Amino acid sequence: MGAAKQRFQKDYSVRTVSPNIRPPAKMAECCRCFTCFGCRAKTGRCMADLCHGSGLLVSDIALEFGHDAFEDNDVGIRFTPSVAALLRETVEKLQNCQPGGALLLEGHTPGLPADNNPMRCSIGEEAATLLRDHLEREGVRRPIRCIGCGSAEGLGLRVRVRLEGAETPDTQAPPTPANPTSSIQDTLRQLRHQIHQLSCAMPLTFKSNSSDLSQEGTCFVLKTAKLARSHPELTIQCSGFAKGLPEEDNQAKRELSKLRADAVAKTLQKHGVRNKILSYGFGSALGSGLCASVDFLAPHEDEDAEGNEFRSIPNYELVSEEQEGSVVDALLKELLLQCSFEPNGVRISASPLLRMVALVLKSFPSWIIRCEGHAKGLPKENSLEKKQLSLARSENVRKALQELGVRNPIHCFGYGSEMGIGKAVRMYALERQGALRIPELTDMTADDREKELNRLLEQALSSNIDFVPNQTAIPKSAAGVLSSIADLLRAFPEDMVLVCEAHARGLPEEHSESKEKLTRRRAELWCQELRSRGVLQDLQCRGAGCAEGLGPCVRMWVASQAPVESPAPVTDQEDPQTRVNVLLAAALEKDGAVKFATNSYQVPPAAAGVIKALATVLATCPQCPICVEGHAKGQPGENSEAKQRLSRMRAEALKVELRKAGVSNPIRCIGRGSDGGLGTCFQVVVDEGQISLEDTEATVLDTQLSMEERRRLLEERLDPILDGGLKFQPNTMELQLGSAIALSKVAQLLKAFPDVAVESVGHAKGRPEDNNDARVRLSEDRAAVVRRALVAEGVANAITCTGVGSSLGLGTKVGASEPSAASCATVFLGDARHTHAVSAALARSALRASSFQSRMAPGASELREQLARAEMDKKEKLQILCHQQEERAKALEALNSRKEDSDTEADLETAFACHCT
């Protein structure tokens, strides 16, 4: 027995003294009691008080360790032969005592009081249980309660028998707590604390490269089995591990760790454990080494849990910060290898897999996660459709995880079949939230600051934003990204100008004006959120729709500002034109060549910095005429009329943007097509005085034709340009791009006819009966915008402005193919009083034919021609014309209702002429 005692003290007393193991704060309240953590808070008493003589001491029975002590099957405690008489005497005393009292058996173990630990208490309780079994076999019918005091009293290996008076028997149910959930949590806390202390005293280890338990591991399992039998309602999770670092995890290590977890589970079941047991092998993903662990789960944590599934990550709080990223990557890689999708499907079919992934992310909530979707196929077979499908898969996984309570920021990407890994999703840990490192800016130049800020913004916005489809609200999941960007921008100078561009889901060919408006509103709300977080920089909002196919995201960059270089004093030898051309070339090259999208004349958002730089240069020479050249893709030999038209529209679009930037220089636009072989770009140079064919023709017409002929010819020229009116953005005074280009052409024509009076009539969306003062004011402002634009282009004609609101009902005549014609302005020629009367007559007639609406301006010109030639009273003639217009509208409605495809414009005119006759 002495050798066994020495072994006991050597193996367990010394090992439990660890500077890293500290009892909880509540342990101090319970004195030396380790077996009933928190007992004073629940029962009002500490179990250690019972070790100090509470109750009548009946007997004190000594025990010894057997020869098989601490072997695989038992702790080897047994009664010495000399205590047989004492046991019989104890039984007689208990039978002769009055019934009603409960027995308390205190188990003690060798050792000093200062060396007491949970393992000693557990051995003491085992000794008390041994005596209880003997007393029950001898016929003692009293309630018996066993506690383990360990070496708290320093009495050696023995059991004390005490007779309690009114103590609550161990066999009776304890009082039901007010909060059952709190009771379960307390129980789990006690069990986990005991498991932790046991693992420190006797680690659950295995033989090298084997699933066989070591002697210490077997002893740990035996102690755990006893705890499990006391709580059969709780689920047990057995976790196996393998030696190595998290990044060294592989399939072989996971299989070995799974065998070790299964070995622990089988040993528990062999020793009478009937609890539900989950078994999982983590390999070396947690870096825990060659061991295993046992954990108790609450009843609600194992709902629908399968055998090969984990519901907790053992000791994840002990993972160092340096290894957290590797641990998350290893766990996610292991789980997502089992992920698969149906062909062309986006829903994941493994709910246990999602639960485990969610548990991993919730265990490490501070990490930003990258979620990549993939599609079936080879890398060379990748396509935009496959990228969209894979992006939808990653977003669907993110949505499912968020429904399970995951709050990590998850950035989704779609790679299609670029990686060649099939129908799968992969997830990685990017970085901790708020880990954006802002460099020291004091020693940086302005250009270096711009480059560094662009790099950091690209890093922070490298993933999509979880916008709700067709909605503008900023999602809550973007709060972390917004905070990071706000912190970043507050560290940079306030005088910087930034562009905020939002994108929407869809293919480039699905781009539309509605998506552009949607993304612009998203960009505005994004900037509002940044300003609410203290951002002071100038933020310019843009909506890109789905023109670039980037999906729902936000992009930000610095709008480069060209340095304001005042032209040096011009000497006699220096050509001023050459000096300005050099400055314009430098402004164009500051951010590199600006490329248009294929077959598009929309000025790309990336040109904002170039436009601002050009405006800065041109502001130093406002009288200098310039020429804007548009170019198209192709070689010089491939030039065509279509390419010339497209490049001319690009030059006109750039001219509109320069006007918005405050450029007042005379601007001439040329479409070069692919003649220069420069690709989809534009050039700005000083105009060398070349006059276009249209200008030459207009000048000739101005000098050779009579006043009436010139007016008629000008109307014929203006009719195709102003067909349908000039379009505005809804509820604004901003001309649409196409209308701004058309207005530039109108100005070019009007400058050849400076003596022709012009009236600008503004309109607003709505029905005639809905007209009000606000709409009239808006339409007047639109008419004034047209006049200011014409004057800025050098038009000297007398221009009057009129606003009619929605009195003409143009807003209700717009077809689906012209969504923006509801807000427009028209330009009439001749006497302003005549055109105002025509507008009033049209308002009274309330025409309803959409075909007439599209030709409203030419129709007004025909009416004014008839009025000019007629000798009768103007008022009477106007009434006749209005009546004719009403009849014409009725005839057109009748003809349109028949839907005869063979009708032509000639047929309609013939029908109208016959009806008038």
mmCIF file of C-alpha atoms in Angstrom, residues 384-690:
data_model
loop_
_atom_site.group_PDB
_atom_site.id
_atom_site.type_symbol
_atom_site.label_atom_id
_atom_site.label_comp_id
_atom_site.label_asym_id
_atom_site.label_seq_id
_atom_site.Cartn_x
_atom_site.Cartn_y
_atom_site.Cartn_z
ATOM 1 C CA LEU A 384 -20.292 35.238 -67.573
ATOM 2 C CA GLU A 385 -23.317 32.996 -66.961
ATOM 3 C CA LYS A 386 -21.198 30.593 -64.891
ATOM 4 C CA LYS A 387 -19.824 33.513 -62.883
ATOM 5 C CA GLN A 388 -23.354 34.704 -62.163
ATOM 6 C CA LEU A 389 -24.398 31.182 -61.111
ATOM 7 C CA SER A 390 -21.398 30.772 -58.809
ATOM 8 C CA LEU A 391 -21.999 34.223 -57.297
ATOM 9 C CA ALA A 392 -25.609 33.269 -56.581
ATOM 10 C CA ARG A 393 -24.370 30.103 -54.833
ATOM 11 C CA SER A 394 -22.027 32.012 -52.553
ATOM 12 C CA GLU A 395 -24.717 34.585 -51.744
ATOM 13 C CA ASN A 396 -27.215 31.826 -50.971
ATOM 14 C CA VAL A 397 -24.752 30.226 -48.529
ATOM 15 C CA ARG A 398 -24.226 33.616 -46.866
ATOM 16 C CA LYS A 399 -27.972 34.110 -46.520
ATOM 17 C CA ALA A 400 -28.394 30.638 -44.963
ATOM 18 C CA LEU A 401 -25.584 31.304 -42.476
ATOM 19 C CA GLN A 402 -27.073 34.661 -41.496
ATOM 20 C CA GLU A 403 -30.385 32.941 -40.803
ATOM 21 C CA LEU A 404 -28.474 30.666 -38.395
ATOM 22 C CA GLY A 405 -27.233 33.694 -36.449
ATOM 23 C CA VAL A 406 -23.853 34.367 -38.089
ATOM 24 C CA ARG A 407 -22.875 38.041 -37.813
ATOM 25 C CA ASN A 408 -19.460 37.951 -39.479
ATOM 26 C CA PRO A 409 -19.100 40.181 -42.542
ATOM 27 C CA ILE A 410 -19.125 37.740 -45.474
ATOM 28 C CA HIS A 411 -17.882 38.946 -48.873
ATOM 29 C CA CYS A 412 -19.169 36.929 -51.823
ATOM 30 C CA PHE A 413 -17.447 36.278 -55.152
ATOM 31 C CA GLY A 414 -18.306 34.201 -58.187
ATOM 32 C CA TYR A 415 -15.463 32.536 -60.126
ATOM 33 C CA GLY A 416 -17.462 30.290 -62.427
ATOM 34 C CA SER A 417 -15.277 27.448 -63.643
ATOM 35 C CA GLU A 418 -12.060 29.483 -63.493
ATOM 36 C CA MET A 419 -10.591 27.263 -60.743
ATOM 37 C CA GLY A 420 -11.879 23.994 -62.190
ATOM 38 C CA ILE A 421 -13.061 22.634 -58.816
ATOM 39 C CA GLY A 422 -16.684 21.965 -59.787
ATOM 40 C CA LYS A 423 -19.958 22.817 -58.038
ATOM 41 C CA ALA A 424 -18.624 24.042 -54.721
ATOM 42 C CA VAL A 425 -18.223 26.916 -52.288
ATOM 43 C CA ARG A 426 -15.005 27.793 -50.479
ATOM 44 C CA MET A 427 -14.611 30.145 -47.521
ATOM 45 C CA TYR A 428 -11.522 31.818 -46.056
ATOM 46 C CA ALA A 429 -10.704 34.148 -43.183
ATOM 47 C CA LEU A 430 -9.611 37.516 -44.582
ATOM 48 C CA GLU A 431 -8.777 39.646 -41.565
ATOM 49 C CA ARG A 432 -10.100 40.878 -38.271
ATOM 50 C CA GLN A 433 -12.632 43.672 -38.373
ATOM 51 C CA GLY A 434 -11.050 47.048 -37.925
ATOM 52 C CA ALA A 435 -7.674 45.666 -38.964
ATOM 53 C CA LEU A 436 -7.228 48.166 -41.824
ATOM 54 C CA ARG A 437 -3.757 49.555 -41.232
ATOM 55 C CA ILE A 438 -3.477 53.285 -41.963
ATOM 56 C CA PRO A 439 0.099 54.322 -42.803
ATOM 57 C CA GLU A 440 1.895 57.440 -41.614
ATOM 58 C CA LEU A 441 1.031 60.275 -44.014
ATOM 59 C CA THR A 442 3.368 63.048 -42.882
ATOM 60 C CA ASP A 443 6.248 62.087 -45.186
ATOM 61 C CA MET A 444 4.069 61.266 -48.225
ATOM 62 C CA THR A 445 3.614 63.468 -51.259
ATOM 63 C CA ALA A 446 0.133 64.293 -52.550
ATOM 64 C CA ASP A 447 0.385 61.699 -55.326
ATOM 65 C CA ASP A 448 1.544 59.021 -52.892
ATOM 66 C CA ARG A 449 -1.383 59.789 -50.624
ATOM 67 C CA GLU A 450 -3.817 59.411 -53.500
ATOM 68 C CA LYS A 451 -2.310 56.077 -54.523
ATOM 69 C CA GLU A 452 -2.297 54.781 -50.948
ATOM 70 C CA LEU A 453 -5.897 55.843 -50.340
ATOM 71 C CA ASN A 454 -7.016 54.221 -53.597
ATOM 72 C CA ARG A 455 -5.267 51.008 -52.574
ATOM 73 C CA LEU A 456 -6.882 50.965 -49.142
ATOM 74 C CA LEU A 457 -10.310 51.773 -50.554
ATOM 75 C CA GLU A 458 -9.984 48.954 -53.059
ATOM 76 C CA GLN A 459 -9.020 46.601 -50.232
ATOM 77 C CA ALA A 460 -11.927 47.676 -48.019
ATOM 78 C CA LEU A 461 -14.470 47.457 -50.870
ATOM 79 C CA SER A 462 -13.099 44.335 -52.522
ATOM 80 C CA SER A 463 -16.338 42.412 -52.001
ATOM 81 C CA ASN A 464 -19.974 42.860 -52.887
ATOM 82 C CA ILE A 465 -22.473 44.645 -50.641
ATOM 83 C CA ASP A 466 -25.544 42.662 -49.652
ATOM 84 C CA PHE A 467 -28.097 45.045 -51.215
ATOM 85 C CA VAL A 468 -31.695 43.836 -51.346
ATOM 86 C CA PRO A 469 -32.664 43.480 -55.045
ATOM 87 C CA ASN A 470 -34.364 46.609 -56.447
ATOM 88 C CA GLN A 471 -34.012 48.469 -53.136
ATOM 89 C CA THR A 472 -31.706 51.331 -52.211
ATOM 90 C CA ALA A 473 -31.388 50.846 -48.436
ATOM 91 C CA ILE A 474 -27.885 50.167 -47.116
ATOM 92 C CA PRO A 475 -27.894 46.681 -45.495
ATOM 93 C CA LYS A 476 -26.932 46.284 -41.852
ATOM 94 C CA SER A 477 -24.196 43.839 -42.847
ATOM 95 C CA ALA A 478 -22.283 46.762 -44.404
ATOM 96 C CA ALA A 479 -21.954 48.636 -41.097
ATOM 97 C CA GLY A 480 -18.483 47.252 -40.480
ATOM 98 C CA VAL A 481 -17.284 48.245 -43.960
ATOM 99 C CA LEU A 482 -18.713 51.749 -43.549
ATOM 100 C CA SER A 483 -16.997 52.187 -40.196
ATOM 101 C CA SER A 484 -13.661 51.024 -41.611
ATOM 102 C CA ILE A 485 -13.906 53.420 -44.557
ATOM 103 C CA ALA A 486 -14.946 56.298 -42.292
ATOM 104 C CA ASP A 487 -11.933 55.673 -40.041
ATOM 105 C CA LEU A 488 -9.737 55.557 -43.120
ATOM 106 C CA LEU A 489 -11.038 58.800 -44.667
ATOM 107 C CA ARG A 490 -10.814 60.710 -41.390
ATOM 108 C CA ALA A 491 -7.076 60.041 -41.404
ATOM 109 C CA PHE A 492 -6.594 61.646 -44.843
ATOM 110 C CA PRO A 493 -6.745 65.365 -45.777
ATOM 111 C CA GLU A 494 -10.199 66.910 -45.992
ATOM 112 C CA ASP A 495 -9.564 68.710 -49.296
ATOM 113 C CA MET A 496 -9.482 65.469 -51.298
ATOM 114 C CA VAL A 497 -12.312 64.745 -53.749
ATOM 115 C CA LEU A 498 -13.585 61.187 -53.962
ATOM 116 C CA VAL A 499 -15.958 59.418 -56.349
ATOM 117 C CA CYS A 500 -18.493 56.950 -54.958
ATOM 118 C CA GLU A 501 -19.901 54.651 -57.624
ATOM 119 C CA ALA A 502 -22.566 52.003 -56.951
ATOM 120 C CA HIS A 503 -23.255 48.979 -59.142
ATOM 121 C CA ALA A 504 -26.236 46.650 -59.508
ATOM 122 C CA ARG A 505 -26.700 42.987 -60.280
ATOM 123 C CA GLY A 506 -27.015 41.975 -63.925
ATOM 124 C CA LEU A 507 -25.225 41.465 -67.213
ATOM 125 C CA PRO A 508 -23.849 44.435 -69.178
ATOM 126 C CA GLU A 509 -26.469 43.955 -71.893
ATOM 127 C CA GLU A 510 -29.189 44.271 -69.217
ATOM 128 C CA HIS A 511 -28.090 47.802 -68.302
ATOM 129 C CA SER A 512 -30.934 50.327 -68.270
ATOM 130 C CA GLU A 513 -31.731 53.820 -67.105
ATOM 131 C CA SER A 514 -33.745 52.477 -64.154
ATOM 132 C CA LYS A 515 -30.738 50.499 -62.875
ATOM 133 C CA GLU A 516 -28.588 53.573 -63.282
ATOM 134 C CA LYS A 517 -31.024 55.590 -61.147
ATOM 135 C CA LEU A 518 -31.157 52.790 -58.562
ATOM 136 C CA THR A 519 -27.383 52.646 -58.209
ATOM 137 C CA ARG A 520 -27.073 56.416 -58.061
ATOM 138 C CA ARG A 521 -29.488 56.499 -55.136
ATOM 139 C CA ARG A 522 -27.492 53.745 -53.425
ATOM 140 C CA ALA A 523 -24.333 55.795 -53.860
ATOM 141 C CA GLU A 524 -26.043 58.842 -52.364
ATOM 142 C CA LEU A 525 -27.197 56.866 -49.313
ATOM 143 C CA TRP A 526 -23.716 55.367 -48.971
ATOM 144 C CA CYS A 527 -22.207 58.860 -48.871
ATOM 145 C CA GLN A 528 -24.821 59.978 -46.345
ATOM 146 C CA GLU A 529 -23.782 57.125 -44.059
ATOM 147 C CA LEU A 530 -20.149 58.155 -44.384
ATOM 148 C CA ARG A 531 -20.962 61.785 -43.567
ATOM 149 C CA SER A 532 -22.903 60.694 -40.501
ATOM 150 C CA ARG A 533 -19.652 59.014 -39.374
ATOM 151 C CA GLY A 534 -17.646 62.230 -39.647
ATOM 152 C CA VAL A 535 -16.272 62.081 -43.209
ATOM 153 C CA LEU A 536 -15.585 65.639 -44.466
ATOM 154 C CA GLN A 537 -14.162 65.042 -47.947
ATOM 155 C CA ASP A 538 -16.071 66.059 -51.068
ATOM 156 C CA LEU A 539 -17.953 62.935 -52.229
ATOM 157 C CA GLN A 540 -19.284 62.694 -55.778
ATOM 158 C CA CYS A 541 -22.004 60.097 -56.319
ATOM 159 C CA ARG A 542 -22.422 58.057 -59.484
ATOM 160 C CA GLY A 543 -24.669 55.211 -60.555
ATOM 161 C CA ALA A 544 -23.154 52.688 -62.960
ATOM 162 C CA GLY A 545 -26.109 50.288 -63.127
ATOM 163 C CA CYS A 546 -24.917 46.904 -64.355
ATOM 164 C CA ALA A 547 -22.894 48.270 -67.283
ATOM 165 C CA GLU A 548 -19.713 46.620 -65.987
ATOM 166 C CA GLY A 549 -21.277 43.395 -64.657
ATOM 167 C CA LEU A 550 -19.649 43.731 -61.220
ATOM 168 C CA GLY A 551 -22.743 42.777 -59.233
ATOM 169 C CA PRO A 552 -24.145 44.653 -56.205
ATOM 170 C CA CYS A 553 -21.163 46.580 -54.888
ATOM 171 C CA VAL A 554 -19.714 50.031 -54.210
ATOM 172 C CA ARG A 555 -16.446 51.376 -55.556
ATOM 173 C CA MET A 556 -14.619 54.498 -54.350
ATOM 174 C CA TRP A 557 -11.528 56.257 -55.611
ATOM 175 C CA VAL A 558 -9.826 59.628 -55.519
ATOM 176 C CA ALA A 559 -10.870 62.037 -58.261
ATOM 177 C CA SER A 560 -7.452 63.200 -59.381
ATOM 178 C CA GLN A 561 -7.038 66.921 -59.643
ATOM 179 C CA ALA A 562 -4.701 68.332 -62.238
ATOM 180 C CA PRO A 563 -2.462 70.991 -60.788
ATOM 181 C CA VAL A 564 -3.529 74.509 -61.731
ATOM 182 C CA GLU A 565 -0.747 75.593 -63.986
ATOM 183 C CA SER A 566 -1.027 79.184 -65.080
ATOM 184 C CA PRO A 567 0.421 79.526 -68.544
ATOM 185 C CA ALA A 568 3.819 81.113 -68.458
ATOM 186 C CA PRO A 569 4.167 84.521 -70.081
ATOM 187 C CA VAL A 570 4.093 84.036 -73.811
ATOM 188 C CA THR A 571 7.214 85.237 -75.590
ATOM 189 C CA ASP A 572 7.470 86.260 -79.201
ATOM 190 C CA GLN A 573 9.015 82.922 -80.083
ATOM 191 C CA GLU A 574 6.375 80.780 -78.260
ATOM 192 C CA ASP A 575 3.080 79.850 -79.904
ATOM 193 C CA PRO A 576 0.092 80.221 -77.440
ATOM 194 C CA GLN A 577 -1.770 77.448 -79.243
ATOM 195 C CA THR A 578 1.111 75.059 -78.672
ATOM 196 C CA ARG A 579 1.275 75.996 -74.991
ATOM 197 C CA VAL A 580 -2.430 75.219 -74.432
ATOM 198 C CA ASN A 581 -2.153 71.949 -76.369
ATOM 199 C CA VAL A 582 0.695 70.856 -74.093
ATOM 200 C CA LEU A 583 -1.398 71.585 -70.998
ATOM 201 C CA LEU A 584 -4.410 69.748 -72.454
ATOM 202 C CA ALA A 585 -2.265 66.734 -73.313
ATOM 203 C CA ALA A 586 -0.887 66.655 -69.760
ATOM 204 C CA ALA A 587 -4.415 66.782 -68.328
ATOM 205 C CA LEU A 588 -5.514 63.914 -70.584
ATOM 206 C CA GLU A 589 -2.550 61.744 -69.581
ATOM 207 C CA LYS A 590 -2.722 62.346 -65.831
ATOM 208 C CA ASP A 591 -4.851 59.260 -65.117
ATOM 209 C CA GLY A 592 -4.152 57.430 -68.353
ATOM 210 C CA ALA A 593 -6.389 57.043 -71.382
ATOM 211 C CA VAL A 594 -10.133 57.018 -70.650
ATOM 212 C CA LYS A 595 -11.879 54.221 -72.530
ATOM 213 C CA PHE A 596 -15.573 54.144 -73.452
ATOM 214 C CA ALA A 597 -17.610 50.994 -73.067
ATOM 215 C CA THR A 598 -18.193 49.026 -76.246
ATOM 216 C CA ASN A 599 -20.809 50.667 -78.516
ATOM 217 C CA SER A 600 -21.570 53.274 -75.845
ATOM 218 C CA TYR A 601 -21.190 57.044 -75.826
ATOM 219 C CA GLN A 602 -21.743 57.451 -72.074
ATOM 220 C CA VAL A 603 -18.718 59.159 -70.541
ATOM 221 C CA PRO A 604 -17.262 56.603 -68.087
ATOM 222 C CA PRO A 605 -17.116 57.579 -64.388
ATOM 223 C CA ALA A 606 -13.342 57.154 -64.448
ATOM 224 C CA ALA A 607 -13.151 60.285 -66.615
ATOM 225 C CA ALA A 608 -14.252 62.561 -63.751
ATOM 226 C CA GLY A 609 -10.684 63.445 -62.823
ATOM 227 C CA VAL A 610 -9.728 64.102 -66.445
ATOM 228 C CA ILE A 611 -12.735 66.373 -66.993
ATOM 229 C CA LYS A 612 -11.895 68.350 -63.892
ATOM 230 C CA ALA A 613 -8.282 68.672 -65.030
ATOM 231 C CA LEU A 614 -9.379 69.863 -68.494
ATOM 232 C CA ALA A 615 -11.726 72.416 -66.940
ATOM 233 C CA THR A 616 -8.871 73.736 -64.798
ATOM 234 C CA VAL A 617 -6.667 74.224 -67.865
ATOM 235 C CA LEU A 618 -9.406 75.799 -70.003
ATOM 236 C CA ALA A 619 -10.331 78.212 -67.209
ATOM 237 C CA THR A 620 -6.990 79.952 -67.797
ATOM 238 C CA CYS A 621 -7.904 80.694 -71.444
ATOM 239 C CA PRO A 622 -11.728 80.998 -71.674
ATOM 240 C CA GLN A 623 -11.676 82.575 -75.148
ATOM 241 C CA CYS A 624 -9.610 79.857 -76.753
ATOM 242 C CA PRO A 625 -11.719 77.659 -79.112
ATOM 243 C CA ILE A 626 -11.202 73.928 -78.688
ATOM 244 C CA CYS A 627 -12.014 70.839 -80.677
ATOM 245 C CA VAL A 628 -13.170 67.578 -79.103
ATOM 246 C CA GLU A 629 -12.447 64.487 -81.190
ATOM 247 C CA GLY A 630 -14.243 61.225 -80.536
ATOM 248 C CA HIS A 631 -12.739 57.902 -81.603
ATOM 249 C CA ALA A 632 -14.048 54.365 -82.056
ATOM 250 C CA LYS A 633 -12.481 50.927 -81.928
ATOM 251 C CA GLY A 634 -10.829 49.576 -85.065
ATOM 252 C CA GLN A 635 -8.067 50.133 -87.574
ATOM 253 C CA PRO A 636 -7.958 53.101 -89.972
ATOM 254 C CA GLY A 637 -8.934 50.887 -92.885
ATOM 255 C CA GLU A 638 -12.045 49.705 -90.999
ATOM 256 C CA ASN A 639 -13.593 53.146 -90.594
ATOM 257 C CA SER A 640 -17.299 53.421 -91.427
ATOM 258 C CA GLU A 641 -20.197 55.833 -91.191
ATOM 259 C CA ALA A 642 -21.583 54.048 -88.103
ATOM 260 C CA LYS A 643 -18.246 54.396 -86.299
ATOM 261 C CA GLN A 644 -18.092 58.077 -87.209
ATOM 262 C CA ARG A 645 -21.585 58.647 -85.798
ATOM 263 C CA LEU A 646 -20.707 56.807 -82.582
ATOM 264 C CA SER A 647 -17.461 58.736 -82.145
ATOM 265 C CA ARG A 648 -19.285 62.035 -82.818
ATOM 266 C CA MET A 649 -21.781 61.179 -80.060
ATOM 267 C CA ARG A 650 -18.854 60.498 -77.725
ATOM 268 C CA ALA A 651 -17.380 63.898 -78.484
ATOM 269 C CA GLU A 652 -20.758 65.546 -77.905
ATOM 270 C CA ALA A 653 -21.165 63.690 -74.597
ATOM 271 C CA LEU A 654 -17.761 64.926 -73.455
ATOM 272 C CA LYS A 655 -18.751 68.446 -74.443
ATOM 273 C CA VAL A 656 -21.816 68.194 -72.202
ATOM 274 C CA GLU A 657 -19.649 67.091 -69.266
ATOM 275 C CA LEU A 658 -17.244 69.988 -69.879
ATOM 276 C CA ARG A 659 -20.150 72.426 -69.843
ATOM 277 C CA LYS A 660 -21.308 70.980 -66.532
ATOM 278 C CA ALA A 661 -17.786 71.521 -65.201
ATOM 279 C CA GLY A 662 -18.029 75.235 -66.043
ATOM 280 C CA VAL A 663 -16.115 75.372 -69.341
ATOM 281 C CA SER A 664 -17.272 78.350 -71.430
ATOM 282 C CA ASN A 665 -14.846 78.011 -74.336
ATOM 283 C CA PRO A 666 -16.251 77.576 -77.851
ATOM 284 C CA ILE A 667 -16.278 73.817 -78.447
ATOM 285 C CA ARG A 668 -16.496 72.026 -81.787
ATOM 286 C CA CYS A 669 -17.109 68.253 -81.892
ATOM 287 C CA ILE A 670 -15.735 65.857 -84.511
ATOM 288 C CA GLY A 671 -16.290 62.136 -84.930
ATOM 289 C CA ARG A 672 -13.169 60.488 -86.312
ATOM 290 C CA GLY A 673 -14.435 56.904 -86.133
ATOM 291 C CA SER A 674 -11.489 54.500 -86.290
ATOM 292 C CA ASP A 675 -9.527 56.773 -88.636
ATOM 293 C CA GLY A 676 -6.833 57.429 -86.023
ATOM 294 C CA GLY A 677 -6.635 53.833 -84.739
ATOM 295 C CA LEU A 678 -6.705 55.137 -81.135
ATOM 296 C CA GLY A 679 -9.526 52.933 -79.843
ATOM 297 C CA THR A 680 -12.513 53.992 -77.727
ATOM 298 C CA CYS A 681 -11.252 57.330 -76.407
ATOM 299 C CA PHE A 682 -11.367 61.092 -76.988
ATOM 300 C CA GLN A 683 -8.896 63.893 -77.643
ATOM 301 C CA VAL A 684 -9.099 67.597 -76.799
ATOM 302 C CA VAL A 685 -6.989 70.108 -78.752
ATOM 303 C CA VAL A 686 -7.077 73.765 -79.676
ATOM 304 C CA ASP A 687 -9.393 74.340 -82.653
ATOM 305 C CA GLU A 688 -7.328 75.331 -85.660
ATOM 306 C CA GLY A 689 -10.235 77.178 -87.255
ATOM 307 C CA GLN A 690 -11.631 74.430 -89.456
#
